[in-house]
C-alpha cells in the first residue's frame, strides 16, 4: 500500500497521481540530482567511467523491465537488441554522416522495429516457449553481427566515432557522463509515466490476467507488440550510447551472457518496478568490480588466495545472485520500500 | 421493447460434450434477465460465448442488432458488453483503484507518447477518469479499500470490485456469473441492491446467472432455465414457479 507520512494529505486526485508527492520526497530527489551532477567533479576517472556504464545499463534494464516486468513477456534477446542499436548508430554516424542527436533515436527506432518483428511469436506463445523464441532472436542477431563482416567488421570490431552535438564532441568521461545522465533521466521519467497511465496499466493487466484483460477491452496483440517495441527502443538507445562510448564494438559484447545479465538485473532489482531496474543495473555493474577489487587486494597480501579468488570470480558472482534470489526474491526495490516504511513509522514500527 | 441481446439456435460442444444445444432467447433493453439451471447446465458456457471467449459451432449471437460471431473479445467489450466471473478474474496484484481504472481503459485514448510524457493531455484524461471511478467507488461503498491490492480482500469484496470494474466500462449490458455465490447474507443484500440500483439508475441491462432462487425470483424481469445445455423453460418469475418441467429438473431437485 502507498503509505503517506502522517500530516500529508491528498486534497485532489492530481496530487494523488503525482510521482513525487511529499516535500521530503521532492527534497531528497533534488538532493540526489545535485549529487549526481556534482559526482564527476569530485569522483576520479575510474568511478566516473563506472557511472557511465551503470547509466547505460540502467537504460537497457528499464527497457527490459517494460517488456518483462510490466507486460510479463520474457525475453532472452535483450542483449542482442542492445547490439542492434550499437551497430545501427555507429554505422549511421560513420557511413551516412547522420548527426548523433538524430542517429541515437533512429537507432532506437530501428531496434524497436527489429524487436517488434521478433516479438510477433508472443501473440501465439507464452512463458518458456516465448523465451525460446526470443533466444532465437539472440542467436540470429548475434550471428549476423559476426558474419556480415562487410558491414559490421565481424570479430575484428567496428570503430565508432565519439558523438558530436552542435559542434561539441563528447570524447572524455567527464562530458560523456552528462550525456548519459540526461538520456537516463528522460528514459526513467518516460517509463514511470507509462507505468502510472493507461498504457502501462494495460500492460500490467496482461501480465496479471490476460483473459480478464481481453474481456475488459484490451487488445492483447497490440499491447504485447507495443511492449516489445518500447523495450527494444530502450535497448537501441542503450546500445547507441554504449557504442559511442567504448568507440570499438565487437559481437562478443552482445551475446546471451549480456541478455542474461539484463534479466538478472531486473529480477534482482525487482520485477515491474522502475526503481528496481535501476538498483538491479547498479548491482550488476558494480558487483563484478567489487569482486575484482577484492581479488586484487587479496593477491597483494596472500598471492595464492588472490589467484584462487580471481579464478573463482565468476562462480562467486553466480553464487551471490542465487543467494540473492533465495533470500530477497522480491528484489532490492522491495527491500528499499521496507526500509522507507520503517523510517516513516519509526519509532512505532513493528 | 427492443432486444439488446439475441441468442439464436446456438450450439456449442467440447469434443463429445454438448454444452449448449440449439439455445435461443432474447434479452430486452433494460431488463434484469436471469439464467438458471443445475450445475453443468451450460450457463457459463453461454456467457463465454457472448463474451467471445467460446465459439459456438452453430447459431448466432447479436448485440444491439450487430452479429457478434466474427468480433474478437476485446471489441465486444468496447461495444458495451461487460462481465463478471464465477471464479473472480481480477488483477490480483494490482490495487482496487488500478483494477477500476483498467475498466475505463477504452474511455481513455492516450497513446504511448502522450502517456510517457504525461504532462497536460494524458494527465487531464487520467484525472477525468479518476473522478468517474471515484463515483463508482462511492456507489459500491469501497472507499476504504481503494489502495489495497486485490489479494488482501475478502471474497465478497472482490466480487464487489469486479462489479465496479465492469461498471467502469460504462456498459450497456453486464453479464454476471453467480455474483452472490459464497457470500454472507449481508453481502448478498448489498449486491442485490447494487444490481437493482444500476439497473434503475443507468438502465443497464443485466444477464444474471444465480443459484439463489429467492434472489432470482425477487429481482428478475424474466427467467430462462437451462438443463443439460437445452432451454427447458422461460417466463416471468411467477410463470417459472409454476412450470412443471422446471420444477422437476431444477427446483424440485434441491
Ligand atoms: N472449456 C471447456 N472444455 C471442456 N468442457 C467444458 C468447457 N467449458 C464447459 N465445459 C463443459 O460444458 C458443460 C457446461 O458447463 P458450464 O460451465 O457452462 O456449466 P454451468 O451451467 O455454468 O455450471 P455451474 O453451475 O456449475 O457453474 C459442462 O459439462 C462442462 O464440463
Ligand atoms: Mg458456471
JSON list of C-alpha atoms in Angstrom, two decimals, chain B residues 11-89:
[
{"chain": "B", "resi": 11, "resn": "UNK", "atom": "CA", "xyz": [-25.00, -24.97, -30.18]},
{"chain": "B", "resi": 12, "resn": "UNK", "atom": "CA", "xyz": [-21.61, -25.46, -28.58]},
{"chain": "B", "resi": 13, "resn": "UNK", "atom": "CA", "xyz": [-19.76, -28.69, -27.90]},
{"chain": "B", "resi": 14, "resn": "UNK", "atom": "CA", "xyz": [-16.40, -29.66, -26.49]},
{"chain": "B", "resi": 15, "resn": "UNK", "atom": "CA", "xyz": [-15.36, -32.93, -28.04]},
{"chain": "B", "resi": 16, "resn": "UNK", "atom": "CA", "xyz": [-18.24, -35.17, -27.13]},
{"chain": "B", "resi": 17, "resn": "UNK", "atom": "CA", "xyz": [-19.78, -32.88, -24.51]},
{"chain": "B", "resi": 18, "resn": "UNK", "atom": "CA", "xyz": [-22.69, -30.78, -25.70]},
{"chain": "B", "resi": 19, "resn": "UNK", "atom": "CA", "xyz": [-22.50, -27.71, -23.51]},
{"chain": "B", "resi": 20, "resn": "UNK", "atom": "CA", "xyz": [-25.27, -25.91, -25.40]},
{"chain": "B", "resi": 21, "resn": "UNK", "atom": "CA", "xyz": [-27.84, -27.37, -27.81]},
{"chain": "B", "resi": 22, "resn": "UNK", "atom": "CA", "xyz": [-29.97, -25.16, -30.01]},
{"chain": "B", "resi": 23, "resn": "UNK", "atom": "CA", "xyz": [-30.45, -22.41, -27.44]},
{"chain": "B", "resi": 24, "resn": "UNK", "atom": "CA", "xyz": [-32.46, -19.34, -28.45]},
{"chain": "B", "resi": 25, "resn": "UNK", "atom": "CA", "xyz": [-33.68, -16.41, -26.40]},
{"chain": "B", "resi": 26, "resn": "UNK", "atom": "CA", "xyz": [-33.75, -12.62, -26.37]},
{"chain": "B", "resi": 27, "resn": "UNK", "atom": "CA", "xyz": [-32.87, -10.14, -23.70]},
{"chain": "B", "resi": 28, "resn": "UNK", "atom": "CA", "xyz": [-34.71, -6.82, -23.90]},
{"chain": "B", "resi": 29, "resn": "UNK", "atom": "CA", "xyz": [-33.09, -3.49, -23.18]},
{"chain": "B", "resi": 30, "resn": "UNK", "atom": "CA", "xyz": [-33.25, -2.56, -19.51]},
{"chain": "B", "resi": 31, "resn": "UNK", "atom": "CA", "xyz": [-34.23, -6.00, -18.29]},
{"chain": "B", "resi": 32, "resn": "UNK", "atom": "CA", "xyz": [-32.82, -7.99, -15.43]},
{"chain": "B", "resi": 33, "resn": "UNK", "atom": "CA", "xyz": [-32.75, -11.33, -17.15]},
{"chain": "B", "resi": 34, "resn": "UNK", "atom": "CA", "xyz": [-31.84, -14.43, -15.18]},
{"chain": "B", "resi": 35, "resn": "UNK", "atom": "CA", "xyz": [-30.35, -17.64, -16.41]},
{"chain": "B", "resi": 36, "resn": "UNK", "atom": "CA", "xyz": [-30.79, -20.58, -14.08]},
{"chain": "B", "resi": 37, "resn": "UNK", "atom": "CA", "xyz": [-30.16, -24.28, -14.21]},
{"chain": "B", "resi": 38, "resn": "UNK", "atom": "CA", "xyz": [-28.35, -27.07, -12.38]},
{"chain": "B", "resi": 39, "resn": "UNK", "atom": "CA", "xyz": [-24.57, -27.42, -12.30]},
{"chain": "B", "resi": 40, "resn": "UNK", "atom": "CA", "xyz": [-23.11, -28.12, -15.71]},
{"chain": "B", "resi": 41, "resn": "UNK", "atom": "CA", "xyz": [-26.24, -26.89, -17.49]},
{"chain": "B", "resi": 42, "resn": "UNK", "atom": "CA", "xyz": [-24.19, -24.64, -19.76]},
{"chain": "B", "resi": 43, "resn": "UNK", "atom": "CA", "xyz": [-24.85, -21.24, -18.18]},
{"chain": "B", "resi": 44, "resn": "UNK", "atom": "CA", "xyz": [-21.23, -20.14, -18.00]},
{"chain": "B", "resi": 45, "resn": "UNK", "atom": "CA", "xyz": [-20.62, -21.53, -21.48]},
{"chain": "B", "resi": 46, "resn": "UNK", "atom": "CA", "xyz": [-23.37, -19.28, -22.76]},
{"chain": "B", "resi": 47, "resn": "UNK", "atom": "CA", "xyz": [-21.84, -16.18, -21.17]},
{"chain": "B", "resi": 48, "resn": "UNK", "atom": "CA", "xyz": [-18.44, -17.16, -22.53]},
{"chain": "B", "resi": 49, "resn": "UNK", "atom": "CA", "xyz": [-19.99, -17.37, -25.98]},
{"chain": "B", "resi": 50, "resn": "UNK", "atom": "CA", "xyz": [-21.44, -13.89, -25.63]},
{"chain": "B", "resi": 51, "resn": "UNK", "atom": "CA", "xyz": [-18.06, -12.52, -24.42]},
{"chain": "B", "resi": 52, "resn": "UNK", "atom": "CA", "xyz": [-16.37, -14.14, -27.37]},
{"chain": "B", "resi": 53, "resn": "UNK", "atom": "CA", "xyz": [-14.27, -16.46, -25.31]},
{"chain": "B", "resi": 54, "resn": "UNK", "atom": "CA", "xyz": [-16.02, -19.60, -26.64]},
{"chain": "B", "resi": 55, "resn": "UNK", "atom": "CA", "xyz": [-17.04, -20.05, -30.25]},
{"chain": "B", "resi": 56, "resn": "UNK", "atom": "CA", "xyz": [-20.32, -21.89, -30.79]},
{"chain": "B", "resi": 57, "resn": "UNK", "atom": "CA", "xyz": [-20.26, -24.27, -33.74]},
{"chain": "B", "resi": 58, "resn": "UNK", "atom": "CA", "xyz": [-23.77, -23.26, -34.72]},
{"chain": "B", "resi": 59, "resn": "UNK", "atom": "CA", "xyz": [-26.15, -20.36, -34.37]},
{"chain": "B", "resi": 60, "resn": "UNK", "atom": "CA", "xyz": [-25.60, -16.68, -33.99]},
{"chain": "B", "resi": 61, "resn": "UNK", "atom": "CA", "xyz": [-25.41, -14.10, -31.23]},
{"chain": "B", "resi": 62, "resn": "UNK", "atom": "CA", "xyz": [-26.26, -10.48, -31.91]},
{"chain": "B", "resi": 63, "resn": "UNK", "atom": "CA", "xyz": [-25.82, -7.47, -29.70]},
{"chain": "B", "resi": 64, "resn": "UNK", "atom": "CA", "xyz": [-27.73, -4.29, -30.40]},
{"chain": "B", "resi": 65, "resn": "UNK", "atom": "CA", "xyz": [-28.59, -5.57, -33.86]},
{"chain": "B", "resi": 66, "resn": "UNK", "atom": "CA", "xyz": [-24.98, -6.47, -34.68]},
{"chain": "B", "resi": 67, "resn": "UNK", "atom": "CA", "xyz": [-23.93, -10.04, -35.34]},
{"chain": "B", "resi": 68, "resn": "UNK", "atom": "CA", "xyz": [-21.03, -10.87, -33.00]},
{"chain": "B", "resi": 69, "resn": "UNK", "atom": "CA", "xyz": [-19.57, -14.08, -34.40]},
{"chain": "B", "resi": 70, "resn": "UNK", "atom": "CA", "xyz": [-16.59, -12.51, -36.16]},
{"chain": "B", "resi": 71, "resn": "UNK", "atom": "CA", "xyz": [-15.87, -9.93, -33.47]},
{"chain": "B", "resi": 72, "resn": "UNK", "atom": "CA", "xyz": [-12.93, -10.60, -31.11]},
{"chain": "B", "resi": 73, "resn": "UNK", "atom": "CA", "xyz": [-13.49, -10.38, -27.33]},
{"chain": "B", "resi": 74, "resn": "UNK", "atom": "CA", "xyz": [-11.79, -7.05, -26.75]},
{"chain": "B", "resi": 75, "resn": "UNK", "atom": "CA", "xyz": [-14.00, -5.39, -29.34]},
{"chain": "B", "resi": 76, "resn": "UNK", "atom": "CA", "xyz": [-17.14, -6.87, -27.81]},
{"chain": "B", "resi": 77, "resn": "UNK", "atom": "CA", "xyz": [-16.14, -5.16, -24.58]},
{"chain": "B", "resi": 78, "resn": "UNK", "atom": "CA", "xyz": [-15.95, -1.89, -26.49]},
{"chain": "B", "resi": 79, "resn": "UNK", "atom": "CA", "xyz": [-19.43, -2.41, -27.86]},
{"chain": "B", "resi": 80, "resn": "UNK", "atom": "CA", "xyz": [-20.69, -2.29, -24.29]},
{"chain": "B", "resi": 81, "resn": "UNK", "atom": "CA", "xyz": [-20.62, -5.86, -23.05]},
{"chain": "B", "resi": 82, "resn": "UNK", "atom": "CA", "xyz": [-19.13, -6.13, -19.56]},
{"chain": "B", "resi": 83, "resn": "UNK", "atom": "CA", "xyz": [-18.67, -9.20, -17.48]},
{"chain": "B", "resi": 84, "resn": "UNK", "atom": "CA", "xyz": [-18.11, -10.60, -14.01]},
{"chain": "B", "resi": 85, "resn": "UNK", "atom": "CA", "xyz": [-16.90, -14.14, -13.47]},
{"chain": "B", "resi": 86, "resn": "UNK", "atom": "CA", "xyz": [-17.89, -17.18, -11.49]},
{"chain": "B", "resi": 87, "resn": "UNK", "atom": "CA", "xyz": [-14.29, -17.52, -10.25]},
{"chain": "B", "resi": 88, "resn": "UNK", "atom": "CA", "xyz": [-13.35, -13.84, -9.92]},
{"chain": "B", "resi": 89, "resn": "UNK", "atom": "CA", "xyz": [-10.97, -12.71, -12.64]}
]
